[in-house]
Short mmCIF file of C-alpha atoms in Angstrom, two decimals:
data_model
loop_
_atom_site.label_atom_id
_atom_site.label_comp_id
_atom_site.label_asym_id
_atom_site.label_seq_id
_atom_site.Cartn_x
_atom_site.Cartn_y
_atom_site.Cartn_z
CA MET A 1 -35.54 -13.21 -11.11
CA LYS A 2 -35.78 -11.39 -7.81
CA ASP A 3 -33.52 -14.00 -6.16
CA LEU A 4 -30.97 -13.70 -8.97
CA PHE A 5 -30.82 -9.92 -8.51
CA ARG A 6 -30.50 -10.30 -4.72
CA ARG A 7 -27.54 -12.68 -5.10
CA GLY A 8 -25.98 -11.02 -8.14
CA LEU A 9 -25.88 -7.44 -6.89
CA PRO A 10 -23.33 -8.09 -4.11
CA ALA A 11 -21.12 -9.93 -6.60
CA VAL A 12 -21.14 -6.97 -8.97
CA THR A 13 -20.72 -4.28 -6.31
CA HIS A 14 -18.20 -6.26 -4.23
CA THR A 15 -20.25 -6.01 -1.06
CA GLY A 16 -21.98 -8.37 1.29
CA PRO A 17 -20.82 -11.16 3.58
CA GLY A 18 -17.50 -12.66 2.67
CA TYR A 19 -16.21 -9.56 0.91
CA ASP A 20 -13.55 -7.90 3.02
CA LEU A 21 -12.07 -4.81 1.44
CA THR A 22 -8.71 -4.10 3.03
CA PRO A 23 -8.43 -0.37 3.66
CA LEU A 24 -5.80 1.39 1.59
CA PRO A 25 -3.18 3.56 3.26
CA GLN A 26 -4.01 7.26 3.26
CA ARG A 27 -2.05 10.40 4.03
CA GLY A 28 -2.80 11.67 7.52
CA ASP A 29 -4.39 8.45 8.80
CA VAL A 30 -3.64 6.90 12.19
CA VAL A 31 -0.91 4.64 10.82
CA GLU A 32 0.99 7.58 9.31
CA GLN A 33 0.60 9.50 12.57
CA TRP A 34 1.93 6.53 14.54
CA LEU A 35 4.92 6.16 12.21
CA LYS A 36 5.68 9.88 12.57
CA THR A 37 5.50 9.60 16.36
CA GLN A 38 7.88 6.62 16.36
CA ARG A 39 10.28 8.42 14.04
CA ASP A 40 10.27 11.56 16.18
CA ALA A 41 10.76 9.49 19.36
CA ALA A 42 13.89 7.98 17.81
CA ALA A 43 15.53 11.37 17.18
CA ASP A 44 18.40 10.58 19.55
CA TYR A 45 19.14 7.27 17.79
CA PRO A 46 20.24 7.95 14.18
CA GLU A 47 19.91 4.35 12.96
CA ALA A 48 16.43 3.92 14.42
CA TYR A 49 15.40 7.33 13.09
CA GLN A 50 16.52 6.39 9.56
CA VAL A 51 14.62 3.10 9.68
CA ALA A 52 11.43 4.74 10.93
CA ASP A 53 11.78 7.55 8.37
CA GLY A 54 12.24 4.99 5.59
CA LEU A 55 9.11 3.13 6.68
CA LEU A 56 7.20 6.41 6.78
CA ASP A 57 8.37 7.26 3.26
CA LEU A 58 7.35 3.82 2.01
CA TYR A 59 3.94 4.10 3.67
CA ARG A 60 3.41 7.50 2.07
CA LEU A 61 4.40 6.09 -1.33
CA HIS A 62 1.79 3.36 -0.92
CA ALA A 63 -0.76 6.02 0.08
CA ASP A 64 0.10 8.31 -2.85
CA THR A 65 -0.13 5.49 -5.40
CA GLY A 66 -3.18 3.79 -3.87
CA THR A 67 -1.28 0.53 -3.52
CA PRO A 68 -2.26 -1.92 -0.74
CA LEU A 69 0.47 -2.56 1.79
CA THR A 70 0.52 -6.22 0.78
CA GLU A 71 1.60 -5.34 -2.76
CA HIS A 72 4.86 -4.09 -4.23
CA VAL A 73 5.06 -0.39 -4.95
CA CYS A 74 7.78 0.67 -7.32
CA GLU A 75 9.79 3.86 -7.32
CA GLY A 76 11.65 2.83 -10.45
CA ARG A 77 11.33 5.08 -13.44
CA ALA A 78 13.41 3.17 -15.97
CA ILE A 79 14.41 -0.38 -16.75
CA GLY A 80 17.10 -1.40 -14.32
CA ASP A 81 15.80 0.71 -11.43
CA CYS A 82 13.74 -2.18 -10.04
CA GLU A 83 13.42 -5.89 -10.71
CA CYS A 84 9.72 -5.48 -11.50
CA PHE A 85 10.68 -3.17 -14.37
CA GLU A 86 12.95 -5.73 -15.98
CA ALA A 87 11.68 -6.95 -19.32
CA PRO A 88 11.17 -10.71 -19.47
CA GLU A 89 13.79 -12.54 -21.46
CA LYS A 90 12.71 -13.50 -24.94
CA LYS A 91 12.87 -17.20 -25.74
CA VAL A 92 14.33 -17.91 -29.15
#
């Protein structure tokens, strides 16, 4: 029983060797600060500034929604705003 508890606890709590929790983006973290620095450094280059600002906005959206960077985060609010919001076609 003791061995079962020792092996089962990490599985339930998602800890232990082999469990790698990817950190979620957060407001004010080093990545956001770096993106802000890059955006500000590109102030004399409008295209580069817009790209960096867009990346910063997307990073902040991931941070605000708690979505990992490897996953899609949707700004859509109604069907048609984003492909992920589209209802699957019904098969007749």
